[in-house]
PDB file of C-alpha atoms in Angstrom:
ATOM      1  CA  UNK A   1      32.666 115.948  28.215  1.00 46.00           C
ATOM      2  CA  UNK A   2      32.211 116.795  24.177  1.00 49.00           C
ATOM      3  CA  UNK A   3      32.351 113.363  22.236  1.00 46.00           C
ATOM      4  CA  UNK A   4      33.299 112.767  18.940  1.00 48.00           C
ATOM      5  CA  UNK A   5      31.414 109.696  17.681  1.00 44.00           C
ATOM      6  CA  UNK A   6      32.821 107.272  15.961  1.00 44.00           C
ATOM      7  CA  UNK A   7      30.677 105.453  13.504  1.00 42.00           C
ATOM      8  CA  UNK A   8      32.308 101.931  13.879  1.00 36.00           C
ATOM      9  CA  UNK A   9      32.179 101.559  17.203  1.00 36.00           C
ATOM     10  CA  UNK A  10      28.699 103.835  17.650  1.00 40.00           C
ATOM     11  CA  UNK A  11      26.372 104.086  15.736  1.00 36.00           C
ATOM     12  CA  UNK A  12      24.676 107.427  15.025  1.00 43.00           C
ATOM     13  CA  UNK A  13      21.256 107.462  16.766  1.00 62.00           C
ATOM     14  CA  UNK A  14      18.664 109.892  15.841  1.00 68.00           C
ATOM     15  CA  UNK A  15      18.612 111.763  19.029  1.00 70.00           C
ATOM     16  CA  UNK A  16      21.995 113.016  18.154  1.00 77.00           C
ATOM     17  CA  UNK A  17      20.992 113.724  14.535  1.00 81.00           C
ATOM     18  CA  UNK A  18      17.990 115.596  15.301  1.00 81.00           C
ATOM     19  CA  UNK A  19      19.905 117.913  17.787  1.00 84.00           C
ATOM     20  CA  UNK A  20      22.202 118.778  15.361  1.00 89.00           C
ATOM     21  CA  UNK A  21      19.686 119.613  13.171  1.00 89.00           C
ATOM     22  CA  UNK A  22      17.624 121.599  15.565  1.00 88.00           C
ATOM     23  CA  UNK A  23      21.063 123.488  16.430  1.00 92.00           C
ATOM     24  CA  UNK A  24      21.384 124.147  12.731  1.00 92.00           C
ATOM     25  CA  UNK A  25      17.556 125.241  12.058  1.00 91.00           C
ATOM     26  CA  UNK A  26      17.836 128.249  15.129  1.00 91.00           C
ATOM     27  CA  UNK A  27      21.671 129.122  14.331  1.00 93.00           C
ATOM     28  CA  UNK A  28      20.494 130.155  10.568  1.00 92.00           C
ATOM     29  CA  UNK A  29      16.984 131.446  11.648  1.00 91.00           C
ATOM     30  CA  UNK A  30      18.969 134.257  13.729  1.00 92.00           C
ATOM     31  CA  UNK A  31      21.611 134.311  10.528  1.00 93.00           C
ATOM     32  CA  UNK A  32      24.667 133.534  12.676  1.00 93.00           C
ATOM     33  CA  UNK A  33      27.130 131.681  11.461  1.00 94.00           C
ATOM     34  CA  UNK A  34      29.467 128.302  12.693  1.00 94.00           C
ATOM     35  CA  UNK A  35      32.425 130.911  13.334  1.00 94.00           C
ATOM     36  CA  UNK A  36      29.549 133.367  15.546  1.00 95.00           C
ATOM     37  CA  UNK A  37      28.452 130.540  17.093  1.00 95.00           C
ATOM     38  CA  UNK A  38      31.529 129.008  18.442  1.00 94.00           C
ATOM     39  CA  UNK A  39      32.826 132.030  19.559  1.00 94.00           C
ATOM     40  CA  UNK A  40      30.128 132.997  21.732  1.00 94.00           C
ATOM     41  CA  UNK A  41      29.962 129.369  23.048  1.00 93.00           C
ATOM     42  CA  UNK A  42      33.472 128.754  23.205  1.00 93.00           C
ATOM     43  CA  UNK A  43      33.054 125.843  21.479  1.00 93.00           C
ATOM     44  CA  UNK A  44      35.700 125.242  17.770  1.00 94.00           C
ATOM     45  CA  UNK A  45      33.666 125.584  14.822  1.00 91.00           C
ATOM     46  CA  UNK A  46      34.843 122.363  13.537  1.00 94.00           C
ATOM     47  CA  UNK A  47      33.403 120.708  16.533  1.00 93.00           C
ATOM     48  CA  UNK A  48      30.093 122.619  16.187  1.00 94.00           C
ATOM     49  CA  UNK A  49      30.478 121.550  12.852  1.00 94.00           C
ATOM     50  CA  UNK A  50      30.616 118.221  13.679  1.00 92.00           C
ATOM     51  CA  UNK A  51      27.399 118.275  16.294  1.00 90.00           C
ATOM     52  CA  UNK A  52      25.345 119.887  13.557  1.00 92.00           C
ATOM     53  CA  UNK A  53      25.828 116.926  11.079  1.00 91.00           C
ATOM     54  CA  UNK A  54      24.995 114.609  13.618  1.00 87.00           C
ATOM     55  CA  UNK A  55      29.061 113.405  13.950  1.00 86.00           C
ATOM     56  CA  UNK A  56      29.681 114.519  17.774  1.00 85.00           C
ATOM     57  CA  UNK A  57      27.857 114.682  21.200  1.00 78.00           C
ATOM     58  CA  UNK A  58      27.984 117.930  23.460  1.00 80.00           C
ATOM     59  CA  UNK A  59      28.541 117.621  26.951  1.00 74.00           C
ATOM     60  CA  UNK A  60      25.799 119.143  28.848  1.00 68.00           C
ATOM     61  CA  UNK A  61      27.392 122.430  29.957  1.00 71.00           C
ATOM     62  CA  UNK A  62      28.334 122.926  26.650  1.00 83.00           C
ATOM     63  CA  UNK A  63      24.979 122.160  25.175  1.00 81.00           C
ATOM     64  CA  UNK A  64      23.752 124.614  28.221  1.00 79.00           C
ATOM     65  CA  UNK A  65      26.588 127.462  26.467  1.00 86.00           C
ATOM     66  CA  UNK A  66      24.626 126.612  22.894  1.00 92.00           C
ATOM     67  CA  UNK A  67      21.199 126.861  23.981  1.00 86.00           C
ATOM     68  CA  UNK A  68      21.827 129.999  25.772  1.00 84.00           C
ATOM     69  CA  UNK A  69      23.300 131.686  23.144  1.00 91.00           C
ATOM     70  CA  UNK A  70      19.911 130.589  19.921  1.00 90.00           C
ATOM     71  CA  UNK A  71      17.860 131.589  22.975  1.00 85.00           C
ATOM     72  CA  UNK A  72      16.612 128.489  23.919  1.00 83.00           C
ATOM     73  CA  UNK A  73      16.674 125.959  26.839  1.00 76.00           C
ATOM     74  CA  UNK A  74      19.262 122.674  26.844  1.00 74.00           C
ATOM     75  CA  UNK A  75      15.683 120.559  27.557  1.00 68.00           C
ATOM     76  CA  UNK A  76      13.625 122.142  24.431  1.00 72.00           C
ATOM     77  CA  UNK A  77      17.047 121.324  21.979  1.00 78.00           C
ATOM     78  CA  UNK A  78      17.294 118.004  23.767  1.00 71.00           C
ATOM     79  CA  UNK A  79      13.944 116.856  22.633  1.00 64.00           C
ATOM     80  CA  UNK A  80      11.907 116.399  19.686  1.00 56.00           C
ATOM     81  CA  UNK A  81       9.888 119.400  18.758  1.00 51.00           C
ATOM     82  CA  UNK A  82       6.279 119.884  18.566  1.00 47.00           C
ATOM     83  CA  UNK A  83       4.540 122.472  16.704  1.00 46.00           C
ATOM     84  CA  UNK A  84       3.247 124.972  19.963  1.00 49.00           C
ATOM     85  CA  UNK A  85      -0.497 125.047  20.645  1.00 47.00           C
ATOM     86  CA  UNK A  86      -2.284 128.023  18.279  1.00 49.00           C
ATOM     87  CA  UNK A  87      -4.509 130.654  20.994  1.00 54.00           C
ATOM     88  CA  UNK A  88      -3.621 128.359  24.252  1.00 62.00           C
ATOM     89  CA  UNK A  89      -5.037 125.008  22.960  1.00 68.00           C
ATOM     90  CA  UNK A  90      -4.275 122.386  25.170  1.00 74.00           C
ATOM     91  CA  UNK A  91      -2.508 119.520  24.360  1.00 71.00           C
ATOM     92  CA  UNK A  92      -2.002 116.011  25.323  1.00 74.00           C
ATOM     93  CA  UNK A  93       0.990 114.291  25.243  1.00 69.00           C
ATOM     94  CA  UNK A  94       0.916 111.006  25.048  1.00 70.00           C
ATOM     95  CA  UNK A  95       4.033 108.165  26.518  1.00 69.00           C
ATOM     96  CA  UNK A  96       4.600 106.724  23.318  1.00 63.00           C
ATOM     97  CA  UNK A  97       5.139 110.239  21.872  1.00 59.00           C
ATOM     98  CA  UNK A  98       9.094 110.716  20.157  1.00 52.00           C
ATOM     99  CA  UNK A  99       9.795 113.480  22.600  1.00 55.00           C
ATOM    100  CA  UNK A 100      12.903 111.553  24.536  1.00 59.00           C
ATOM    101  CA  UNK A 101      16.361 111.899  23.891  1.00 62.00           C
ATOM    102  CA  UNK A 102      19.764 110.860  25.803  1.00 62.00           C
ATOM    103  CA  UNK A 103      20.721 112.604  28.494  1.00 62.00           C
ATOM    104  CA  UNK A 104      23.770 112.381  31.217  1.00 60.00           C
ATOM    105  CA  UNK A 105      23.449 108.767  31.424  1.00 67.00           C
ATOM    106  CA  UNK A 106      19.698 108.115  31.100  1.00 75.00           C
ATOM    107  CA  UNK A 107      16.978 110.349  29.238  1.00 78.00           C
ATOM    108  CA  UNK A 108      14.807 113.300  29.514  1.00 78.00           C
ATOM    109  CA  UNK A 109      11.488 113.739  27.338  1.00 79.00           C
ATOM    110  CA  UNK A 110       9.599 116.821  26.864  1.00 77.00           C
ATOM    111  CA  UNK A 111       6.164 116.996  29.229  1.00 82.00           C
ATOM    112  CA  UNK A 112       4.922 120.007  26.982  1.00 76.00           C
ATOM    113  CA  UNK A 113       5.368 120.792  23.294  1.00 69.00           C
ATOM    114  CA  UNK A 114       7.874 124.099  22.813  1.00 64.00           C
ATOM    115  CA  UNK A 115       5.484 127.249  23.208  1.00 65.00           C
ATOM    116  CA  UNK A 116       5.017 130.336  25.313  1.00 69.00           C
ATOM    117  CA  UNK A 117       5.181 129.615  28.394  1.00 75.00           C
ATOM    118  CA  UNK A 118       6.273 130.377  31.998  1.00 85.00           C
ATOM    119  CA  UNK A 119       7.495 126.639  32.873  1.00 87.00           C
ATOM    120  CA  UNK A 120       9.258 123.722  31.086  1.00 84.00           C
ATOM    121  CA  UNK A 121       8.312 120.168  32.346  1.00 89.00           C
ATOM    122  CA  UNK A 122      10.864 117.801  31.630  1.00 87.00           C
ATOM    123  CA  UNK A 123      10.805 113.732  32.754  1.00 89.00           C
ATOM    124  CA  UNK A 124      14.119 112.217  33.492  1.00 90.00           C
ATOM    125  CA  UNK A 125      14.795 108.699  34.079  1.00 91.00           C
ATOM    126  CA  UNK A 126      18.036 106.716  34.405  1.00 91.00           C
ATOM    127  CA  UNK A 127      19.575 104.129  36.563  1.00 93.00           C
ATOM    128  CA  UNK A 128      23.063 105.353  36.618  1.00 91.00           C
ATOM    129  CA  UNK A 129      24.691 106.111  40.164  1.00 93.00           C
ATOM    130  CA  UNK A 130      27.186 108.708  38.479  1.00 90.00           C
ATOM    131  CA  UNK A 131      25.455 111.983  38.676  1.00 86.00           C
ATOM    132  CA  UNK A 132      28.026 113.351  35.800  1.00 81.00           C
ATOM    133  CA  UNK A 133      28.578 117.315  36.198  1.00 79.00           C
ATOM    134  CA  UNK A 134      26.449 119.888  37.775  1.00 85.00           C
ATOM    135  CA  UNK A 135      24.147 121.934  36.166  1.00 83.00           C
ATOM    136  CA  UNK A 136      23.360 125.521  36.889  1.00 85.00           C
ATOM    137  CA  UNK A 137      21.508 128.145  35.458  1.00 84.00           C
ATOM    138  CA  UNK A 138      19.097 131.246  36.678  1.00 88.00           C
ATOM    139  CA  UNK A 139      15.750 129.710  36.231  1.00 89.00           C
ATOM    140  CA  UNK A 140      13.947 128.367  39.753  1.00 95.00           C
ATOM    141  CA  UNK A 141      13.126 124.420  39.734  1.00 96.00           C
ATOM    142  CA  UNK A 142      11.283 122.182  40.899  1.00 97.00           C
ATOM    143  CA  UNK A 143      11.637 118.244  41.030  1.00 97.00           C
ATOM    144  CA  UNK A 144       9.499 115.449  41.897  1.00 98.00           C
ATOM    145  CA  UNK A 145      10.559 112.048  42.289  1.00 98.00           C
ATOM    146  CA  UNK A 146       7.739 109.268  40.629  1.00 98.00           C
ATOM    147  CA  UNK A 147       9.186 106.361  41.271  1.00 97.00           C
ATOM    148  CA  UNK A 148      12.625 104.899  42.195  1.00 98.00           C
ATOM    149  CA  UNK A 149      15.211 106.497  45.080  1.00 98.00           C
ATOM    150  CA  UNK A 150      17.360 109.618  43.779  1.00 97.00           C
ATOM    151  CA  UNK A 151      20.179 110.693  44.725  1.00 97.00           C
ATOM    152  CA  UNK A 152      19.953 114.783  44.657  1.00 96.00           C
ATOM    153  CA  UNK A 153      23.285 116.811  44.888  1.00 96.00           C
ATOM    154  CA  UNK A 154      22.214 120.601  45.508  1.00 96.00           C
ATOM    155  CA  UNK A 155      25.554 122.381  46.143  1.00 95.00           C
ATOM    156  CA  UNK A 156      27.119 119.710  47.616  1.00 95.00           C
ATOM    157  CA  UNK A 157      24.801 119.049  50.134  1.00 96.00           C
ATOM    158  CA  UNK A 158      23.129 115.238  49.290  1.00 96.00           C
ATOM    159  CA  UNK A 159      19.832 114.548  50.022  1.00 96.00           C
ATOM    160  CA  UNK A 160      18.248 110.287  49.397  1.00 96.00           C
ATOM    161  CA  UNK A 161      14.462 111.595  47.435  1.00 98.00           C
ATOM    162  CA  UNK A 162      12.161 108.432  47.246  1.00 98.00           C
ATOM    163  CA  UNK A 163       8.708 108.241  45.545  1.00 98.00           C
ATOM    164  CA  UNK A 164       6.319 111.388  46.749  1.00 98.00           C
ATOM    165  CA  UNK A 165       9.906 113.363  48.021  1.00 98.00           C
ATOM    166  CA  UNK A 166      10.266 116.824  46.172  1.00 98.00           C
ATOM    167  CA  UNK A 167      12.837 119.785  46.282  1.00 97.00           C
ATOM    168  CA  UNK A 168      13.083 123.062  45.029  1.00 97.00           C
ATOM    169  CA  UNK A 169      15.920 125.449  44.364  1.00 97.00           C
ATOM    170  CA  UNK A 170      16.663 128.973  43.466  1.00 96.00           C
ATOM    171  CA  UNK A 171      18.475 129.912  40.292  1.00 94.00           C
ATOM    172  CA  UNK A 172      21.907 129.878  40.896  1.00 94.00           C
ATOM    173  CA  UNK A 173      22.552 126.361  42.792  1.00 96.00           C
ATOM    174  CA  UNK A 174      24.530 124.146  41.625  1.00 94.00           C
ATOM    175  CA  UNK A 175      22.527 120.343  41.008  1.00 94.00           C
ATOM    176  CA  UNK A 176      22.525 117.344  39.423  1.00 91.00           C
ATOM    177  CA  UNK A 177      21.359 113.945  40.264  1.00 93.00           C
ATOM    178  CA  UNK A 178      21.320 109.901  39.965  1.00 93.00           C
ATOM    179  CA  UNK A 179      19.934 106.807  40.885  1.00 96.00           C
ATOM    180  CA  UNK A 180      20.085 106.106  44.821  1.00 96.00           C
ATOM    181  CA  UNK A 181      20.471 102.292  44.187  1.00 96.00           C
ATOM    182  CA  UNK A 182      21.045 101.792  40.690  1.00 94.00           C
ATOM    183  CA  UNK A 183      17.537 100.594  40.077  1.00 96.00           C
ATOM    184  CA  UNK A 184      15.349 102.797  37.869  1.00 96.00           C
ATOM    185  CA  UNK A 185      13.993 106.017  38.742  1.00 96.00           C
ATOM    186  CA  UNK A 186      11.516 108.279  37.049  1.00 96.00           C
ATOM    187  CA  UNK A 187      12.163 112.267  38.321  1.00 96.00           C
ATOM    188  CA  UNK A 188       9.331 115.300  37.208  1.00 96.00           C
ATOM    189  CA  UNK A 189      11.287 118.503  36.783  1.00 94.00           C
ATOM    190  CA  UNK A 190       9.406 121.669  36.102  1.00 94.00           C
ATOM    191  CA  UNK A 191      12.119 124.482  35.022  1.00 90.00           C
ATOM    192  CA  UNK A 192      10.845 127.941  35.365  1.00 89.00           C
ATOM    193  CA  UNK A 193      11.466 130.417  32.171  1.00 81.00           C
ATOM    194  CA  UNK A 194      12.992 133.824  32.460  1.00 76.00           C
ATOM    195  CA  UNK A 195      11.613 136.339  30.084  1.00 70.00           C
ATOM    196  CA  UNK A 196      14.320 137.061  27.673  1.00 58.00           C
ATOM    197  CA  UNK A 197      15.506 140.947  27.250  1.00 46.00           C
ATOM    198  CA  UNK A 198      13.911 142.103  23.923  1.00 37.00           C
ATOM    199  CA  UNK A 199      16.824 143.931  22.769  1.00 37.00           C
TER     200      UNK A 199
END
C-alpha cells in the first residue's frame, strides 16, 4: 500500500528522501516528465509528486511499476548509490556502509555498488511474520538464508528455510517472505538481470 507520510506523527527519514531523489535524478536524465511518469506507472502525478520530495512511501509493487519504467531495479532505487567500479575494479563493501533502506517491514542493503552486471545481491533482514504482498518479476533468483528461520511463500506453496537452506525460482513466480518465528533473520538474495532491449 502507497503511504502518505505525515510529518507529525512520522518523521521523514532519509531512506525515503533519498528515493525520491533518486526517482527524480533518472525521471529527468531520460527527460520524462511527472505527467509521463505516472501514466506509464499508473501512479497520480500528485502522488509521484509527493514520493519525489520525500512526502510519501510507495508500496512495493508500485515502486516495482517505477523502477521498471527509468529502467532500473526496485533493489538499486531502494538503496543508496555507489559510483560503479571504472574497467571491472573490484570493490569491497563494507557493513557499516549507508547502502540499507526500509523495506516491507524490515530492510534490504545493496551487496554490490550499481554497475554492469549480470546479478544484483541484495541482504534482507526483518523480524516481521507478515510477509506483506508478493513480488514478481522476470528475472531468476536465488536466496540464501544466513541466519534466523524464514518463512518462504513461492506461489503459495510455504516452505520453513533455516540457516544453510536455499531456494531458487524462475522468473515469473510469485514470492515473498518473513520471519518463521519472529526472531531476526538475515536472507542473501542474488536477482539475476535481464538485458534491456536497446531500442
Amino acid at each position: 500500500m502507497d503511504v502518505r507520510i505525515d510529518e507529525a506523527t512520522d518523521p521523514l527519514d532519509r531512506s525515503v528522501s533519498r528515493l525520491g531523489q533518486k526517482i527524480r535524478g533518472l525521471r529527468h536524465a531520460q527527460g520524462l516528465t511527472l505527467v509521463q511518469l505516472a501514466e506509464a506507472t499508473g501512479l497520480s502525478h500528485s502522488f509521484l509528486s509527493q514520493v519525489e520530495r520525500g512526502r510519501a512511501r510507495l508500496s512495493m509493487s508500485s515502486l516495482f511499476r517505477v523502477a521498471d519504467r527509468l529502467g532500473t531495479t526496485q533493489q538499486l532505487l531502494l538503496t543508496e548509490g555507489t559510483a560503479p567500479a571504472a574497467g571491472g575494479t573490484p570493490v569491497v563493501r563494507r557493513t557499516d556502509d549507508a547502502s540499507a533502506a526500509s523495506a516491507g517491514g524490515g530492510t534490504v542493503r545493496a551487496l554490490a555498488p550499481a554497475g554492469d552486471r549480470p546479478f544484483d545481491p541484495m541482504e534482507y533482514t526483518g523480524t516481521s511474520r507478515e510477509p506483506g504482498p508478493y513480488w514478481a518479476h522476470d528475472e531468476d533468483e536465488f536466496a540464501y538464508v544466513v541466519e534466523g528461520h524464514v518463512l518462504l511463500d513461492l506461489d503459495g506453496t510455504l516452505e520453513s528455510a533455516g540457516p544453510g537452506d536455499s531456494a531458487f525460482y524462475r522468473g515469473g513466480t510469485r514470492h515473498r517472505w518473513a520471519s518463521a518465528d519472529g526472531e531476526p533473520y538475515r536472507l542473501l538474495v542474488v536477482k539475476q538481470r535481464l538485458p534491456r532491449d536497446a531500442g
